[in-house]
Coordinates of C-alpha atoms in Angstrom, one line a residue:
M1 CA 219.6 61.9 15.5
L2 CA 218.3 58.8 14.0
S3 CA 216.4 57.8 17.2
T4 CA 215.0 61.3 17.4
G5 CA 213.8 61.1 13.9
L6 CA 212.2 57.7 14.5
V7 CA 210.4 59.0 17.6
A8 CA 209.1 62.0 15.5
V9 CA 207.8 59.6 12.8
D10 CA 206.2 57.4 15.4
L11 CA 204.4 60.4 16.9
L12 CA 203.3 61.6 13.5
L13 CA 201.9 58.2 12.6
K14 CA 200.0 58.0 15.9
H15 CA 198.5 61.4 15.3
V16 CA 197.5 60.4 11.7
S17 CA 196.0 57.2 13.0
Q18 CA 194.1 59.0 15.7
G19 CA 192.9 61.5 13.2
C20 CA 191.7 58.8 10.9
R21 CA 189.8 57.1 13.7
L22 CA 188.1 60.4 14.6
L23 CA 187.2 61.0 10.9
N24 CA 185.9 57.5 10.7
R25 CA 183.8 57.9 13.9
E26 CA 182.5 61.3 12.6
F27 CA 181.4 59.6 9.4
H28 CA 179.5 56.8 11.2
V29 CA 177.9 59.3 13.6
K30 CA 176.6 61.3 10.6
M31 CA 175.5 58.1 8.9
S32 CA 173.6 56.9 12.0
W33 CA 172.0 60.3 12.3
A34 CA 170.8 60.0 8.7
I35 CA 169.5 56.5 9.3
R36 CA 167.7 57.5 12.4
R37 CA 166.0 60.4 10.6
L38 CA 165.0 58.0 7.8
L39 CA 163.6 55.4 10.2
R40 CA 161.7 57.9 12.3
G41 CA 160.2 59.2 9.0
A42 CA 159.3 55.7 7.9
M43 CA 157.6 55.0 11.3
H44 CA 155.6 58.2 10.9
L45 CA 154.6 57.2 7.3
F46 CA 153.7 53.7 8.4
S47 CA 151.4 55.1 11.0
W48 CA 149.2 56.7 8.3
F49 CA 148.3 53.2 7.2
V50 CA 148.7 51.2 10.4
V51 CA 146.6 53.2 12.8
P52 CA 143.4 53.2 10.6
Y53 CA 143.8 49.4 10.0
S54 CA 144.4 48.8 13.7
L55 CA 141.3 50.8 14.6
L56 CA 139.3 48.7 12.1
V57 CA 140.5 45.4 13.4
S58 CA 140.1 46.3 17.1
S59 CA 136.6 47.7 16.5
R60 CA 135.5 44.3 15.3
I61 CA 136.5 42.6 18.6
R62 CA 133.7 42.6 21.1
H63 CA 134.4 43.8 24.6
K64 CA 134.0 40.9 27.0
R65 CA 135.2 40.2 30.5
L66 CA 136.8 37.0 31.8
P67 CA 134.8 34.6 34.0
P68 CA 135.5 35.0 37.7
I69 CA 138.1 32.9 39.4
E70 CA 136.3 30.0 41.1
S71 CA 139.0 27.9 42.6
P72 CA 141.3 29.4 45.3
L73 CA 144.0 27.0 44.0
L74 CA 144.5 29.3 41.1
Q75 CA 145.9 32.1 43.3
I76 CA 148.6 30.3 45.1
P77 CA 152.3 31.0 44.1
A78 CA 154.2 28.1 42.7
V79 CA 156.7 28.2 45.7
T80 CA 153.8 27.6 48.2
L81 CA 152.0 25.2 45.9
A82 CA 155.0 23.0 45.4
A83 CA 155.6 22.8 49.1
K84 CA 152.0 21.9 49.9
I85 CA 151.9 19.2 47.1
R86 CA 155.0 17.4 48.4
T87 CA 153.7 17.5 52.0
G88 CA 150.4 16.1 50.9
Q89 CA 148.4 19.2 52.0
I90 CA 147.2 19.7 48.4
K91 CA 146.8 17.1 45.6
S92 CA 148.5 17.8 42.3
E93 CA 145.4 16.3 40.6
D94 CA 143.2 19.0 42.1
V95 CA 145.5 21.7 41.0
I96 CA 145.8 20.4 37.5
R97 CA 142.0 20.0 37.2
A98 CA 141.5 23.6 38.4
Y99 CA 143.9 25.0 35.8
V100 CA 142.4 22.8 33.0
E101 CA 139.0 24.2 33.8
R102 CA 140.3 27.8 33.9
C103 CA 142.0 27.2 30.5
R104 CA 138.7 26.0 29.1
Q105 CA 136.9 29.0 30.4
V106 CA 139.3 31.7 29.2
N107 CA 140.7 30.4 25.9
P108 CA 137.6 30.9 23.8
I109 CA 138.0 34.6 24.8
L110 CA 141.8 35.0 24.6
N111 CA 142.7 32.5 21.9
A112 CA 146.1 31.6 23.5
I113 CA 146.3 27.8 23.3
V114 CA 147.7 26.0 20.2
Q115 CA 147.3 22.4 21.6
D116 CA 146.6 21.0 25.0
R117 CA 147.5 17.8 26.7
F118 CA 145.0 18.0 29.6
E119 CA 144.2 14.3 29.9
Q120 CA 147.9 13.3 30.0
A121 CA 148.5 16.1 32.5
I122 CA 145.8 14.8 34.8
A123 CA 147.1 11.3 34.6
E124 CA 150.6 12.5 35.4
A125 CA 149.3 14.4 38.4
K126 CA 147.5 11.3 39.8
Q127 CA 150.8 9.4 39.5
I128 CA 152.6 12.1 41.4
D129 CA 150.1 12.1 44.2
E130 CA 150.3 8.3 44.5
E131 CA 154.1 8.5 44.7
I132 CA 154.0 11.1 47.4
V133 CA 151.5 9.0 49.5
K134 CA 153.9 6.0 49.3
G135 CA 156.6 8.2 50.9
L136 CA 159.4 6.9 48.6
R137 CA 161.3 10.2 49.0
S138 CA 161.6 12.7 51.8
E139 CA 160.3 16.2 51.5
E140 CA 163.9 17.5 51.4
E141 CA 164.8 15.1 48.5
M142 CA 161.7 16.2 46.6
A143 CA 162.5 19.9 47.1
R144 CA 166.1 19.4 46.0
D145 CA 165.6 17.1 43.0
T146 CA 162.1 18.0 41.8
P147 CA 161.4 21.6 43.0
I148 CA 158.2 22.1 41.0
L149 CA 156.8 18.6 41.6
G150 CA 153.1 18.5 40.6
V151 CA 153.0 22.2 39.6
P152 CA 151.3 23.0 36.2
V153 CA 153.6 24.6 33.6
T154 CA 152.8 25.9 30.1
I155 CA 155.2 26.1 27.2
K156 CA 155.6 28.4 24.3
E157 CA 154.8 26.4 21.1
S158 CA 158.1 27.3 19.5
L159 CA 159.9 25.1 22.1
A160 CA 159.7 21.4 21.3
V161 CA 157.5 19.3 23.5
K162 CA 157.5 15.7 22.4
G163 CA 154.3 14.8 20.6
M164 CA 153.0 18.4 20.5
S165 CA 152.7 21.0 17.8
N166 CA 156.0 22.8 17.0
T167 CA 155.3 24.9 13.9
G168 CA 156.3 28.2 15.6
G169 CA 153.1 29.6 14.2
R170 CA 153.9 28.8 10.7
K171 CA 151.2 27.5 8.3
L172 CA 152.6 24.1 7.0
K173 CA 150.8 21.7 4.8
N174 CA 151.5 18.7 7.2
G175 CA 152.1 20.7 10.4
R176 CA 155.1 19.8 12.5
I177 CA 155.0 17.6 15.6
A178 CA 158.0 17.6 17.9
Q179 CA 159.8 14.2 18.0
H180 CA 161.9 15.1 21.0
D181 CA 161.7 17.4 24.0
S182 CA 163.9 20.5 23.8
P183 CA 166.6 20.6 26.6
V184 CA 164.6 23.1 28.6
V185 CA 161.5 21.0 28.5
E186 CA 163.5 18.0 29.6
Q187 CA 164.7 20.0 32.6
I188 CA 161.1 21.1 33.4
K189 CA 160.0 17.4 33.4
K190 CA 163.0 16.3 35.4
S191 CA 162.1 19.0 37.9
G192 CA 158.6 17.6 38.4
G193 CA 156.6 20.1 36.3
V194 CA 153.3 18.9 34.7
I195 CA 153.0 20.4 31.2
L196 CA 149.5 21.5 30.3
L197 CA 149.8 22.8 26.8
V198 CA 151.7 24.7 24.2
S199 CA 150.8 28.4 23.6
N200 CA 150.5 30.7 20.7
T201 CA 153.3 32.7 19.0
P202 CA 153.6 34.9 16.0
E203 CA 154.9 33.2 12.9
L204 CA 158.5 32.0 13.6
C205 CA 158.5 34.3 16.6
M206 CA 159.3 37.2 14.3
C207 CA 156.9 39.9 15.7
W208 CA 156.3 41.8 18.9
E209 CA 152.6 40.9 18.7
T210 CA 151.1 37.5 18.8
Y211 CA 149.0 36.4 15.7
N212 CA 149.5 34.0 12.9
K213 CA 147.5 32.3 10.1
C214 CA 147.1 29.1 12.1
T215 CA 145.7 30.0 15.5
G216 CA 144.9 33.7 14.9
I217 CA 145.2 36.7 17.2
T218 CA 145.8 36.3 21.0
K219 CA 144.0 39.0 22.9
N220 CA 145.0 41.0 26.1
P221 CA 142.9 39.9 29.1
Y222 CA 142.8 43.5 30.3
N223 CA 141.2 44.8 27.1
L224 CA 140.5 42.4 24.2
Q225 CA 141.0 45.2 21.7
R226 CA 144.7 45.6 22.8
T227 CA 147.6 43.4 21.9
V228 CA 149.1 41.0 24.4
G229 CA 152.6 41.7 22.8
G230 CA 154.9 39.1 21.5
S231 CA 156.4 36.8 20.7
S232 CA 155.5 35.0 24.0
G233 CA 152.0 36.4 23.9
G234 CA 150.2 33.1 24.4
E235 CA 152.0 32.5 27.7
A236 CA 151.4 36.1 28.9
A237 CA 147.7 35.9 28.2
L238 CA 147.3 32.6 30.1
I239 CA 149.4 33.5 33.1
S240 CA 147.8 36.9 33.5
S241 CA 144.3 35.5 33.3
A242 CA 145.1 32.8 35.9
A243 CA 144.9 30.0 33.4
S244 CA 148.6 29.3 33.9
L245 CA 150.9 29.8 36.9
I246 CA 154.4 29.6 35.5
G247 CA 155.5 29.4 31.8
V248 CA 158.5 28.9 29.7
T249 CA 158.9 31.6 27.1
T250 CA 161.8 32.7 24.8
D251 CA 163.6 36.0 24.4
I252 CA 165.7 37.3 21.5
A253 CA 164.6 40.9 21.4
G254 CA 162.3 41.4 24.3
S255 CA 159.9 38.5 23.5
S256 CA 159.4 37.6 27.1
R257 CA 159.7 41.1 28.6
L258 CA 157.2 43.0 26.4
P259 CA 154.3 40.6 26.8
A260 CA 154.9 40.5 30.6
S261 CA 154.8 44.3 30.6
F262 CA 151.6 44.5 28.6
V263 CA 149.7 42.0 30.9
G264 CA 151.1 42.8 34.3
V265 CA 153.2 39.8 35.2
F266 CA 157.0 39.1 35.5
G267 CA 159.0 38.1 32.5
H268 CA 162.8 37.3 32.9
K269 CA 165.5 37.0 30.2
P270 CA 168.3 35.0 32.0
S271 CA 172.0 35.5 31.4
P272 CA 173.3 33.7 28.3
F273 CA 173.5 29.9 28.5
V274 CA 172.0 29.6 31.9
V275 CA 169.2 27.8 30.1
S276 CA 169.9 25.8 27.0
P277 CA 169.0 27.8 23.8
Y278 CA 168.5 24.7 21.7
G279 CA 165.4 22.8 20.6
H280 CA 163.6 25.9 19.3
N281 CA 161.7 26.6 16.1
P282 CA 163.1 28.6 14.4
S283 CA 166.5 27.2 15.0
C284 CA 169.9 28.7 14.2
E285 CA 173.4 27.2 13.7
D286 CA 175.3 30.4 14.4
E287 CA 177.7 29.9 17.3
S288 CA 176.6 33.2 18.8
W289 CA 172.9 32.2 18.9
G290 CA 172.9 31.5 22.6
N291 CA 174.4 34.9 23.3
F292 CA 171.3 36.6 21.9
F293 CA 168.5 34.0 22.3
T294 CA 167.4 32.2 25.5
P295 CA 164.3 30.5 26.9
G296 CA 162.9 32.8 29.5
A297 CA 160.7 32.6 32.6
M298 CA 157.3 34.1 33.0
C299 CA 155.4 34.1 36.4
R300 CA 152.4 35.8 38.0
Y301 CA 154.3 36.1 41.3
A302 CA 157.8 37.5 41.6
E303 CA 158.8 34.9 44.2
D304 CA 158.4 32.2 41.6
L305 CA 161.1 33.5 39.2
P306 CA 164.1 31.9 40.9
L307 CA 162.1 28.7 41.4
L308 CA 161.3 28.5 37.7
V309 CA 164.8 29.4 36.5
K310 CA 166.2 26.7 38.8
A311 CA 163.8 24.2 37.2
M312 CA 164.9 25.3 33.7
Q313 CA 168.6 25.6 34.3
D314 CA 171.0 23.7 32.1
P315 CA 173.2 21.4 34.2
Q316 CA 176.0 22.0 31.6
G317 CA 175.3 25.7 31.2
T318 CA 176.4 28.9 32.9
K319 CA 176.2 28.6 36.7
I320 CA 174.4 31.4 38.6
S321 CA 173.6 31.7 42.3
L322 CA 169.8 31.6 42.4
D323 CA 169.6 31.2 46.2
K324 CA 172.3 33.7 47.1
P325 CA 171.2 35.8 50.1
T326 CA 170.9 39.4 48.9
N327 CA 170.3 42.5 51.0
L328 CA 168.4 45.2 49.1
S329 CA 170.4 47.9 50.9
D330 CA 173.7 46.4 49.5
I331 CA 172.5 46.8 45.9
K332 CA 173.5 49.9 43.9
Y333 CA 170.7 51.4 41.8
Y334 CA 171.1 53.4 38.6
Y335 CA 168.5 54.6 36.1
M336 CA 167.8 56.3 32.8
E337 CA 164.3 57.8 32.1
N338 CA 164.6 57.1 28.3
D339 CA 167.2 56.1 25.7
G340 CA 168.9 59.5 25.7
P341 CA 169.4 61.8 22.7
S342 CA 168.8 59.2 20.0
G343 CA 165.8 61.1 18.5
L344 CA 164.6 57.7 17.3
T345 CA 162.1 56.3 19.8
Q346 CA 158.8 57.8 20.8
P347 CA 158.4 59.8 24.0
I348 CA 157.7 57.7 27.1
Q349 CA 154.0 57.7 28.1
P350 CA 153.5 60.0 31.1
D351 CA 152.0 57.2 33.3
I352 CA 155.0 55.0 32.6
Q353 CA 157.4 57.8 33.3
A354 CA 155.7 58.6 36.6
A355 CA 155.8 54.9 37.6
L356 CA 159.5 54.6 36.7
L357 CA 160.3 57.7 38.7
S358 CA 158.4 56.3 41.6
V359 CA 160.5 53.1 41.5
V360 CA 163.6 55.3 41.2
N361 CA 162.6 57.3 44.3
H362 CA 161.8 54.1 46.2
F363 CA 165.3 52.8 45.7
N364 CA 167.0 56.2 45.8
A365 CA 168.5 55.3 42.4
K366 CA 171.2 57.5 40.8
P367 CA 170.8 58.9 37.3
F368 CA 173.5 57.6 35.0
T369 CA 173.6 58.4 31.3
I370 CA 175.1 55.7 29.1
K371 CA 175.7 57.8 26.0
R372 CA 176.5 54.8 23.8
L373 CA 172.9 53.6 24.1
I374 CA 172.4 55.9 21.1
W375 CA 173.7 53.0 19.1
A376 CA 171.3 50.5 20.6
L377 CA 169.2 49.9 17.5
D378 CA 172.1 50.0 15.1
V379 CA 174.1 47.3 16.9
S380 CA 171.1 45.1 17.7
I381 CA 169.7 45.0 14.2
C382 CA 173.0 44.4 12.5
K383 CA 174.1 41.7 14.9
M384 CA 170.9 39.8 14.7
L385 CA 170.3 40.0 11.0
R386 CA 173.9 38.8 10.4
M387 CA 173.5 35.6 12.4
K388 CA 174.1 32.6 10.0
N389 CA 171.6 30.0 9.1
V390 CA 168.6 31.3 11.0
E391 CA 165.6 29.3 10.0
T392 CA 163.1 31.4 8.0
I393 CA 160.5 30.8 5.3
Y394 CA 163.4 31.2 2.8
T395 CA 165.5 28.3 4.2
V396 CA 165.0 24.6 3.5
Q397 CA 162.9 23.2 6.3
K398 CA 164.0 20.1 8.2
D399 CA 160.7 18.4 7.5
G400 CA 161.2 18.7 3.8
Q401 CA 158.7 21.5 3.2
P402 CA 159.5 23.5 0.1
N403 CA 161.3 26.8 0.5
T404 CA 160.6 30.0 -1.4
T405 CA 162.4 33.0 -2.8
I406 CA 162.4 36.7 -1.7
G407 CA 161.0 37.9 -5.0
K408 CA 158.3 35.2 -5.2
E409 CA 157.1 35.7 -1.7
L410 CA 157.0 39.5 -1.9
V411 CA 154.8 39.2 -5.0
K412 CA 152.6 36.6 -3.3
Y413 CA 152.2 38.8 -0.2
M414 CA 151.3 41.9 -2.3
C415 CA 148.7 39.9 -4.0
G416 CA 147.3 38.5 -0.8
C417 CA 148.3 35.0 -1.7
S418 CA 151.1 34.3 0.8
D419 CA 150.8 31.8 3.6
S420 CA 153.1 33.9 5.7
D421 CA 152.8 37.1 7.7
L422 CA 154.6 40.4 7.0
P423 CA 157.6 40.0 9.4
S424 CA 158.4 36.5 8.0
V425 CA 158.2 37.9 4.4
M426 CA 160.4 40.9 5.2
I427 CA 163.1 39.1 7.1
G428 CA 164.6 37.9 3.8
P429 CA 165.0 41.4 2.2
M430 CA 166.4 42.8 5.5
Q431 CA 169.0 40.1 5.8
H432 CA 170.0 40.6 2.1
I433 CA 170.5 44.3 2.6
V434 CA 172.5 44.0 5.8
N435 CA 174.7 41.2 4.5
N436 CA 175.3 42.7 1.0
Y437 CA 175.0 46.5 1.2
I438 CA 176.3 47.6 4.6
P439 CA 180.0 48.5 4.3
Q440 CA 182.5 46.4 6.2
S441 CA 183.8 49.5 7.9
R442 CA 180.3 50.2 9.2
L443 CA 180.0 46.7 10.5
D444 CA 183.4 46.9 12.2
F445 CA 182.5 50.2 13.8
L446 CA 179.2 48.7 15.2
N447 CA 181.0 45.7 16.5
E448 CA 183.4 48.0 18.3
Q449 CA 180.4 50.0 19.8
T450 CA 178.8 46.7 20.9
E451 CA 181.9 45.7 22.9
L452 CA 182.2 49.2 24.4
L453 CA 178.6 49.3 25.3
R454 CA 178.9 46.0 27.0
K455 CA 181.9 47.3 28.9
D456 CA 180.0 50.5 29.9
F457 CA 177.3 48.3 31.6
T458 CA 179.6 45.7 33.2
D459 CA 181.8 48.5 34.6
L460 CA 178.8 50.3 36.0
L461 CA 176.9 47.3 37.4
G462 CA 179.7 45.0 38.5
T463 CA 178.3 42.3 40.8
D464 CA 176.1 44.5 42.9
G465 CA 174.3 46.9 40.7
V466 CA 171.0 47.1 38.8
F467 CA 169.8 49.4 36.1
I468 CA 166.2 50.7 36.0
Y469 CA 165.0 51.4 32.5
P470 CA 161.7 51.5 30.5
V471 CA 160.5 48.3 28.8
F472 CA 158.7 50.2 26.0
P473 CA 157.4 53.8 25.5
N474 CA 153.7 52.8 26.0
T475 CA 151.4 50.3 27.6
A476 CA 149.5 47.8 25.5
H477 CA 148.4 49.3 22.2
R478 CA 145.8 48.2 19.7
H479 CA 146.4 45.1 17.6
F480 CA 149.0 45.6 14.8
E481 CA 150.2 49.1 16.0
I482 CA 153.6 47.6 16.5
Y483 CA 154.3 48.2 12.8
H484 CA 154.9 52.0 13.3
K485 CA 156.7 51.4 16.6
L486 CA 159.3 48.9 15.6
V487 CA 162.3 51.1 16.5
D488 CA 161.0 51.4 20.1
T489 CA 161.9 47.8 20.7
S490 CA 165.5 48.9 21.0
Y491 CA 164.8 49.5 24.8
M492 CA 164.8 45.7 25.1
M493 CA 166.8 44.1 22.3
V494 CA 170.0 45.9 23.3
F495 CA 170.3 43.7 26.4
N496 CA 170.2 40.6 24.2
T497 CA 172.9 42.1 22.0
I498 CA 175.3 42.7 24.9
G499 CA 174.3 39.6 26.9
L500 CA 172.8 41.0 30.2
P501 CA 170.0 39.5 32.2
A502 CA 166.9 41.6 32.3
A503 CA 163.3 41.4 33.5
S504 CA 160.0 43.3 33.2
C505 CA 158.3 43.9 36.5
M506 CA 154.7 44.9 37.2
V507 CA 154.5 48.3 39.0
G508 CA 150.8 49.3 38.6
L509 CA 148.2 50.4 36.1
D510 CA 147.9 53.4 33.8
R511 CA 144.8 55.7 33.5
D512 CA 143.2 53.2 31.1
K513 CA 143.7 50.3 33.7
L514 CA 146.4 48.7 31.6
P515 CA 149.5 47.3 33.3
I516 CA 152.8 49.2 33.5
G517 CA 156.1 47.4 33.6
V518 CA 159.7 48.6 34.3
Q519 CA 162.8 46.9 33.2
I520 CA 165.4 45.8 35.7
V521 CA 168.9 44.9 34.3
A522 CA 171.9 43.4 36.1
G523 CA 175.5 42.4 35.3
P524 CA 176.3 39.0 33.6
G525 CA 175.3 36.1 35.9
Q526 CA 173.8 38.4 38.5
D527 CA 170.2 37.3 37.9
H528 CA 169.6 36.9 41.7
L529 CA 169.8 40.7 42.1
I530 CA 166.9 41.1 39.6
F531 CA 164.8 38.6 41.5
E532 CA 165.3 40.4 44.8
V533 CA 164.3 43.7 43.2
A534 CA 161.3 42.1 41.6
K535 CA 160.1 40.8 44.9
E536 CA 160.5 44.2 46.5
L537 CA 158.6 45.9 43.6
E538 CA 155.8 43.3 44.1
R539 CA 155.7 44.1 47.8
K540 CA 155.7 47.9 47.1
Y541 CA 153.2 48.1 44.2
G542 CA 151.1 45.0 44.8
G543 CA 152.1 42.9 41.8
W544 CA 149.7 41.1 39.5
V545 CA 146.1 42.5 39.4
L546 CA 143.3 40.3 38.2
P547 CA 142.1 41.5 34.8
P548 CA 138.5 42.7 34.6
S549 CA 136.1 39.8 35.1
E550 CA 132.4 39.2 35.5
P551 CA 131.1 39.2 39.1
A552 CA 131.0 35.8 40.8
L553 CA 127.5 34.3 41.0
K554 CA 126.1 33.9 44.4
S555 CA 124.7 30.5 45.3
N556 CA 121.1 31.7 45.2
D557 CA 121.7 33.2 41.7
T558 CA 122.4 29.9 40.0
K559 CA 118.8 28.9 39.5

């Protein structure tokens, strides 16, 4: 009798516990529904102010085309270029000089360079050429140890390059010069890359458009009145305009993928800790920093993605098989056309939807709805804003610059006296709200949903699957329009939150001749699947398209 009674009590407690969990879930579902309605309304309200301001700013930017490409060296993939340099068929000095000249041509139009090191780069290229002529190493040794020997590389300014600006777009009284190379820059140098410059970012990389009060607005080479995206916008503008070939970016919420999508190149967010996440401004001391944030790879040609990631790879980090043979027919393909029934993001632009479905049909991908993506924005925002000791304008700076307070900076910004941009000002209040006013039960629930969402994807993709998904609902919009589209970034940031590799791949142009990108996602450590799919997409859709440029002058027109 006693045992029967205990069993009955145990069953009762289980039913009560299950009922409480269901009630708790129902509460958070209703809470999220209310938050989504509030955010959607806020985005609509913001548009009343943002769109007229955006039109005003964009209308002041003159339409201008880029100069034509003069040197054929500018259109050779890094894989081929590196091979020709180490065999002596092409001199690294000639390549570097060609890219230096192209940078000087396009930067006055695009405004993408923060600081260059052109003279040092030319000197380094000369030394590389001399060493190759001496034959001190075999071609095989050079390919193994220095895979990008003599190839020009550009670096996002927020990553430390010794002796170069490293403010992260922040207006500082005395500036900030990097005293040491970040680990990823060390690897680029060890791999033989020749660093040309550091490129523009938004202030502290806290915006999906690229502008700041130091360098100004970086413009899209396809249409100067459109944004290049952010926060790796300087890299995107240079690579797309043939002023750079391969570049090191960063990605914590789509910062590599969105700019790549907006300018028609390839932007990859590697699996966590494949590349060292340290040596970046802003920095972070949270132990989970490297799960969300990683340096990324941006290339004009898909075949260069594994080469660049190999050159960036941390020897002590997560190991991935970059050269693993992969048959496209052995890959399983899944897709979603949008983020499901969230009711939060804007509708996918028709041209993007058509392009995505074309990709789906090409691979005969299967539809697969991951319902938990409805929590994408909730889990991403809460996780990222709760990271400890992220460097902002409100924290004490390592160089001794004075910090500020939330109240003081808000007043200064409202009066037009702040040295900072809106995202940097607002990060403080947002962190304060999340860390002080979100109930612990809510945070626990979102943590649970994060783990379940990660499991949903890892179970689906395994080691042989990829997920085809939009990067963003629209192609490149006018400058500053991101402020009424902030929630649409959940298409990208969710994959930082759950730690999956993802890339934006160029698949054509829309009716306004602006690039369209689709997002390819794989399971943890399966970056090589993304690279194979990217190369196939480039073969199928043609890849990078030269932005509009002035016609080349004929020899008899030069007088």
